[in-house]
């Protein structure tokens, strides 16, 4: 009897995404990997997002819809973490969408490598009519075309030390910092009570990743892009950012960054690289 595929919980915070939520949910429902628990968490939307989610919940038994008062993306993701039952966790923002093979590629990599985290390239796309989107191309230059691929880590399997050393090459990148281009072993999160910090206006996902890295042992990088990140005004990754919040958040996160590397005995020999985080601009 063939072994059942592991369950993947996909956590989707939804807030005023009327123009994108259908595309987002369809991209999840149409994954080539079918053993999914889809958590649609409506964070007090004031548009028709909730009604769209209700429609999908009525036609797909894999969807769990939660309607809640607005509390912000971190608290909403944390609710998803508490509700999730999957062997693995995946995150999708409601204004973005997944490549068709995203979940399958990451689960297969996790199973093959026994990794606690799988990390993958992603497409960054400037918002426009999808019919006019240009063909994605690899990102190497600083000037962004309409669509580019971001990837900073060669495909392969890494232990904690090697992964942490590569992280220092791009200490403020979306590639390492965000949640949505990764697959997480849920048991690591559950065993160590890892959550997003609702007090942070931005980079709350980076803090989550720093905590996860502390307790994870194996990491796997794949080469195929899995996620379409729509860089749009008002998106979940583009709100509440100003100079004051950037400085305050960077100072708060730096303490976690330093503590992680001290715990691995890597801080003293690499502290100049680690300090780059304070002055590096977000790449992605």
Tab-separated table of C-alpha atoms in Angstrom:
chain	number	residue	atom	x	y	z
A	1	UNK	CA	0.000	0.000	0.000
A	2	UNK	CA	1.567	3.328	-1.048
A	3	UNK	CA	2.467	5.737	1.750
A	4	UNK	CA	0.196	8.780	1.990
A	5	UNK	CA	1.744	12.105	1.137
A	6	UNK	CA	2.418	14.290	4.203
A	7	UNK	CA	-0.194	16.945	4.938
A	8	UNK	CA	0.822	20.544	4.178
A	9	UNK	CA	-0.944	23.422	5.939
A	10	UNK	CA	-0.974	26.572	3.801
A	11	UNK	CA	-1.620	29.704	5.858
A	12	UNK	CA	-3.171	32.660	4.005
A	13	UNK	CA	-3.876	35.926	5.868
A	14	UNK	CA	-6.506	37.867	3.899
A	15	UNK	CA	-7.085	41.602	4.137
A	16	UNK	CA	-8.885	43.735	1.510
A	17	UNK	CA	-7.597	41.632	-1.377
A	18	UNK	CA	-10.682	41.739	-3.608
A	19	UNK	CA	-8.659	42.095	-6.807
A	20	UNK	CA	-6.193	39.308	-6.027
A	21	UNK	CA	-7.758	36.798	-3.634
A	22	UNK	CA	-9.369	34.600	-6.322
A	23	UNK	CA	-6.067	34.277	-8.186
A	24	UNK	CA	-4.288	33.459	-4.925
A	25	UNK	CA	-6.743	30.773	-3.816
A	26	UNK	CA	-6.948	29.232	-7.303
A	27	UNK	CA	-3.170	28.906	-7.407
A	28	UNK	CA	-3.306	26.935	-4.144
A	29	UNK	CA	-6.272	24.765	-5.116
A	30	UNK	CA	-4.599	23.884	-8.437
A	31	UNK	CA	-1.352	22.712	-6.907
A	32	UNK	CA	-0.171	19.413	-8.357
A	33	UNK	CA	0.268	18.363	-4.719
A	34	UNK	CA	-3.206	17.656	-3.347
A	35	UNK	CA	-2.863	16.728	0.339
A	36	UNK	CA	-3.403	20.271	1.583
A	37	UNK	CA	-5.054	22.036	4.481
A	38	UNK	CA	-5.807	25.556	3.238
A	39	UNK	CA	-6.290	28.067	6.068
A	40	UNK	CA	-7.970	31.241	4.784
A	41	UNK	CA	-7.867	33.761	7.634
A	42	UNK	CA	-9.920	36.863	6.921
A	43	UNK	CA	-8.452	39.699	8.996
A	44	UNK	CA	-11.473	41.996	9.112
A	45	UNK	CA	-11.556	42.828	5.404
A	46	UNK	CA	-13.811	45.734	4.435
A	47	UNK	CA	-14.285	44.621	0.828
A	48	UNK	CA	-15.690	41.439	-0.749
A	49	UNK	CA	-12.683	39.270	0.178
A	50	UNK	CA	-14.676	37.373	2.801
A	51	UNK	CA	-17.469	36.581	0.339
A	52	UNK	CA	-14.940	35.251	-2.182
A	53	UNK	CA	-13.357	33.081	0.508
A	54	UNK	CA	-16.778	31.763	1.542
A	55	UNK	CA	-17.458	30.729	-2.041
A	56	UNK	CA	-14.222	28.768	-2.217
A	57	UNK	CA	-14.770	27.180	1.200
A	58	UNK	CA	-18.128	25.921	-0.077
A	59	UNK	CA	-16.578	24.099	-3.025
A	60	UNK	CA	-13.296	22.800	-1.591
A	61	UNK	CA	-13.364	20.707	1.590
A	62	UNK	CA	-9.637	21.309	2.129
A	63	UNK	CA	-10.351	24.965	2.992
A	64	UNK	CA	-10.863	26.126	6.565
A	65	UNK	CA	-12.186	29.693	6.594
A	66	UNK	CA	-11.854	31.843	9.714
A	67	UNK	CA	-13.426	35.304	9.873
A	68	UNK	CA	-11.923	37.489	12.602
A	69	UNK	CA	-11.585	41.092	13.712
A	70	UNK	CA	-8.637	42.982	12.270
A	71	UNK	CA	-5.463	42.360	14.283
A	72	UNK	CA	-2.682	42.593	11.687
A	73	UNK	CA	-0.773	40.090	9.601
A	74	UNK	CA	1.421	38.717	12.422
A	75	UNK	CA	-1.447	37.909	14.784
A	76	UNK	CA	-3.370	36.422	11.859
A	77	UNK	CA	-0.476	34.180	10.849
A	78	UNK	CA	-0.095	33.154	14.484
A	79	UNK	CA	-3.719	32.028	14.521
A	80	UNK	CA	-2.950	29.947	11.458
A	81	UNK	CA	0.033	28.399	13.222
A	82	UNK	CA	-2.154	27.414	16.154
A	83	UNK	CA	-4.805	25.876	13.882
A	84	UNK	CA	-2.457	24.080	11.478
A	85	UNK	CA	-2.342	20.279	11.622
A	86	UNK	CA	0.028	19.572	8.742
A	87	UNK	CA	3.427	17.916	8.787
A	88	UNK	CA	4.716	20.977	6.936
A	89	UNK	CA	3.796	24.671	6.875
A	90	UNK	CA	3.633	26.993	3.894
A	91	UNK	CA	2.663	30.676	3.797
A	92	UNK	CA	1.016	32.650	0.979
A	93	UNK	CA	0.050	36.337	1.036
A	94	UNK	CA	-3.379	37.040	-0.434
A	95	UNK	CA	-2.064	39.449	-3.092
A	96	UNK	CA	0.469	36.878	-4.384
A	97	UNK	CA	0.212	33.390	-5.883
A	98	UNK	CA	1.996	30.050	-6.196
A	99	UNK	CA	3.606	28.326	-9.135
A	100	UNK	CA	1.728	25.116	-9.973
A	101	UNK	CA	4.459	22.743	-8.755
A	102	UNK	CA	5.470	24.817	-5.715
A	103	UNK	CA	4.271	22.592	-2.896
A	104	UNK	CA	5.227	19.321	-4.578
A	105	UNK	CA	8.769	20.479	-5.326
A	106	UNK	CA	9.351	21.650	-1.767
A	107	UNK	CA	7.803	18.600	-0.095
A	108	UNK	CA	9.784	16.223	-2.292
A	109	UNK	CA	12.962	18.137	-1.458
A	110	UNK	CA	12.158	18.023	2.261
A	111	UNK	CA	11.456	14.299	2.177
A	112	UNK	CA	14.503	13.503	0.085
A	113	UNK	CA	16.922	15.580	2.168
A	114	UNK	CA	15.186	15.212	5.582
A	115	UNK	CA	15.358	19.008	5.809
A	116	UNK	CA	13.513	21.063	8.413
A	117	UNK	CA	13.320	24.016	6.017
A	118	UNK	CA	13.228	24.161	2.227
A	119	UNK	CA	14.024	27.500	0.577
A	120	UNK	CA	13.338	28.354	-3.063
A	121	UNK	CA	13.745	31.182	-5.590
A	122	UNK	CA	10.765	33.418	-6.289
A	123	UNK	CA	9.486	35.733	-8.998
A	124	UNK	CA	9.197	39.393	-8.111
A	125	UNK	CA	6.606	41.011	-10.352
A	126	UNK	CA	5.614	44.635	-10.725
A	127	UNK	CA	1.848	44.896	-10.609
A	128	UNK	CA	0.187	45.174	-14.015
A	129	UNK	CA	-2.398	43.454	-16.173
A	130	UNK	CA	-1.465	39.733	-15.975
A	131	UNK	CA	-2.057	39.456	-19.744
A	132	UNK	CA	0.853	41.830	-20.294
A	133	UNK	CA	3.342	40.211	-17.905
A	134	UNK	CA	6.727	39.627	-19.441
A	135	UNK	CA	8.522	36.303	-19.438
A	136	UNK	CA	10.462	35.900	-16.165
A	137	UNK	CA	14.230	36.075	-16.356
A	138	UNK	CA	17.013	35.525	-13.867
A	139	UNK	CA	17.941	38.460	-11.654
A	140	UNK	CA	21.572	39.546	-11.720
A	141	UNK	CA	21.408	43.325	-12.279
A	142	UNK	CA	20.307	45.970	-9.776
A	143	UNK	CA	17.761	47.527	-12.125
A	144	UNK	CA	14.556	45.531	-11.922
A	145	UNK	CA	12.696	44.571	-15.105
A	146	UNK	CA	8.953	43.872	-15.015
A	147	UNK	CA	9.612	40.376	-13.709
A	148	UNK	CA	12.748	38.836	-12.205
A	149	UNK	CA	13.846	35.771	-10.290
A	150	UNK	CA	15.528	36.162	-6.916
A	151	UNK	CA	17.812	33.429	-5.644
A	152	UNK	CA	20.889	33.764	-3.414
A	153	UNK	CA	21.704	30.175	-2.440
A	154	UNK	CA	22.967	27.355	-4.669
A	155	UNK	CA	20.783	24.225	-4.715
A	156	UNK	CA	21.844	21.657	-2.139
A	157	UNK	CA	21.563	20.492	1.455
A	158	UNK	CA	23.075	22.572	4.280
A	159	UNK	CA	23.609	22.088	7.970
A	160	UNK	CA	22.821	24.926	10.393
A	161	UNK	CA	26.346	26.368	10.351
A	162	UNK	CA	26.672	26.480	6.554
A	163	UNK	CA	23.182	27.906	6.102
A	164	UNK	CA	23.904	30.637	8.666
A	165	UNK	CA	27.160	31.552	6.922
A	166	UNK	CA	25.356	31.924	3.584
A	167	UNK	CA	22.651	34.026	5.250
A	168	UNK	CA	25.313	36.597	6.114
A	169	UNK	CA	26.026	37.123	2.397
A	170	UNK	CA	22.584	38.759	2.038
A	171	UNK	CA	21.598	39.630	5.615
A	172	UNK	CA	18.553	41.765	4.748
A	173	UNK	CA	17.243	39.966	1.666
A	174	UNK	CA	13.632	38.966	1.155
A	175	UNK	CA	14.975	35.605	-0.036
A	176	UNK	CA	16.124	34.698	3.474
A	177	UNK	CA	13.777	36.931	5.443
A	178	UNK	CA	10.244	36.273	4.170
A	179	UNK	CA	8.016	33.267	4.901
A	180	UNK	CA	6.452	32.650	1.520
A	181	UNK	CA	9.333	31.069	-0.424
A	182	UNK	CA	9.888	28.379	2.186
A	183	UNK	CA	8.481	25.127	3.550
A	184	UNK	CA	8.775	24.506	7.305
A	185	UNK	CA	8.596	21.324	9.338
A	186	UNK	CA	5.717	22.088	11.697
A	187	UNK	CA	7.082	19.989	14.535
A	188	UNK	CA	10.021	22.388	14.931
A	189	UNK	CA	7.575	25.303	15.276
A	190	UNK	CA	5.350	23.415	17.719
A	191	UNK	CA	8.189	22.104	19.885
A	192	UNK	CA	9.704	25.551	20.386
A	193	UNK	CA	6.621	27.847	20.303
A	194	UNK	CA	7.855	29.851	17.322
A	195	UNK	CA	5.493	32.680	16.346
A	196	UNK	CA	5.525	36.039	14.550
A	197	UNK	CA	5.860	39.115	16.764
A	198	UNK	CA	2.714	41.315	16.489
A	199	UNK	CA	4.679	44.255	17.934
A	200	UNK	CA	6.847	44.577	14.822
A	201	UNK	CA	5.518	46.727	11.979
A	202	UNK	CA	7.644	44.867	9.434
A	203	UNK	CA	10.275	42.086	9.254
A	204	UNK	CA	8.207	40.010	11.682
A	205	UNK	CA	8.758	37.136	9.267
A	206	UNK	CA	12.531	37.601	9.477
A	207	UNK	CA	12.353	37.222	13.258
A	208	UNK	CA	10.301	34.048	12.787
A	209	UNK	CA	13.007	32.696	10.477
A	210	UNK	CA	15.831	33.553	12.887
A	211	UNK	CA	14.015	31.660	15.624
A	212	UNK	CA	13.364	28.715	13.309
A	213	UNK	CA	17.015	28.549	12.232
A	214	UNK	CA	18.042	28.387	15.891
A	215	UNK	CA	16.236	25.065	16.329
A	216	UNK	CA	16.367	23.535	12.830
A	217	UNK	CA	19.220	21.224	11.835
A	218	UNK	CA	18.986	20.663	8.074
A	219	UNK	CA	18.143	23.048	5.237
A	220	UNK	CA	17.568	22.396	1.557
A	221	UNK	CA	17.732	24.877	-1.324
A	222	UNK	CA	16.037	24.141	-4.659
A	223	UNK	CA	16.541	25.937	-7.958
A	224	UNK	CA	13.000	26.208	-9.340
A	225	UNK	CA	11.038	29.399	-8.457
A	226	UNK	CA	7.879	28.586	-6.518
A	227	UNK	CA	6.202	31.915	-5.769
A	228	UNK	CA	4.969	35.039	-7.533
A	229	UNK	CA	5.507	38.056	-5.287
A	230	UNK	CA	3.481	41.037	-6.501
A	231	UNK	CA	5.284	44.198	-5.451
A	232	UNK	CA	2.289	46.501	-5.138
A	233	UNK	CA	1.513	49.615	-3.048
A	234	UNK	CA	-0.465	48.597	0.032
A	235	UNK	CA	0.576	44.942	-0.126
A	236	UNK	CA	1.240	42.993	3.065
A	237	UNK	CA	4.991	43.522	2.616
A	238	UNK	CA	4.771	47.232	1.793
A	239	UNK	CA	2.712	48.727	4.616
A	240	UNK	CA	3.707	50.593	7.786
A	241	UNK	CA	7.285	51.140	6.613
A	242	UNK	CA	8.976	54.441	7.423
A	243	UNK	CA	12.457	55.498	8.480
A	244	UNK	CA	11.641	55.407	12.190
A	245	UNK	CA	10.148	51.916	12.088
A	246	UNK	CA	13.017	50.653	9.928
A	247	UNK	CA	15.642	51.853	12.424
A	248	UNK	CA	13.751	50.608	15.470
A	249	UNK	CA	13.019	47.221	13.933
A	250	UNK	CA	16.571	46.722	12.688
A	251	UNK	CA	17.968	47.444	16.131
A	252	UNK	CA	15.527	44.993	17.729
A	253	UNK	CA	16.222	42.263	15.192
A	254	UNK	CA	19.961	42.738	15.341
A	255	UNK	CA	19.935	41.500	18.932
A	256	UNK	CA	18.272	38.266	17.786
A	257	UNK	CA	20.666	38.041	14.839
A	258	UNK	CA	23.692	38.419	17.132
A	259	UNK	CA	22.337	35.957	19.678
A	260	UNK	CA	21.782	33.308	16.993
A	261	UNK	CA	25.349	33.531	15.751
A	262	UNK	CA	26.766	33.601	19.270
A	263	UNK	CA	24.853	30.405	20.051
A	264	UNK	CA	26.639	28.702	17.126
A	265	UNK	CA	30.061	30.118	17.996
A	266	UNK	CA	30.124	32.129	14.759
A	267	UNK	CA	29.791	35.691	16.005
A	268	UNK	CA	33.345	36.833	16.768
A	269	UNK	CA	34.893	35.626	13.539
A	270	UNK	CA	32.023	36.982	11.424
A	271	UNK	CA	30.782	40.034	13.320
A	272	UNK	CA	31.674	42.510	10.558
A	273	UNK	CA	29.471	40.582	8.146
A	274	UNK	CA	26.698	40.388	10.704
A	275	UNK	CA	26.839	44.165	11.251
A	276	UNK	CA	26.039	44.540	7.539
A	277	UNK	CA	22.450	43.827	8.477
A	278	UNK	CA	22.133	47.247	10.120
A	279	UNK	CA	23.096	49.120	6.950
A	280	UNK	CA	21.909	46.721	4.247
A	281	UNK	CA	18.788	47.612	2.299
A	282	UNK	CA	16.186	44.956	1.704
A	283	UNK	CA	16.845	43.089	-1.552
A	284	UNK	CA	13.614	41.924	-3.089
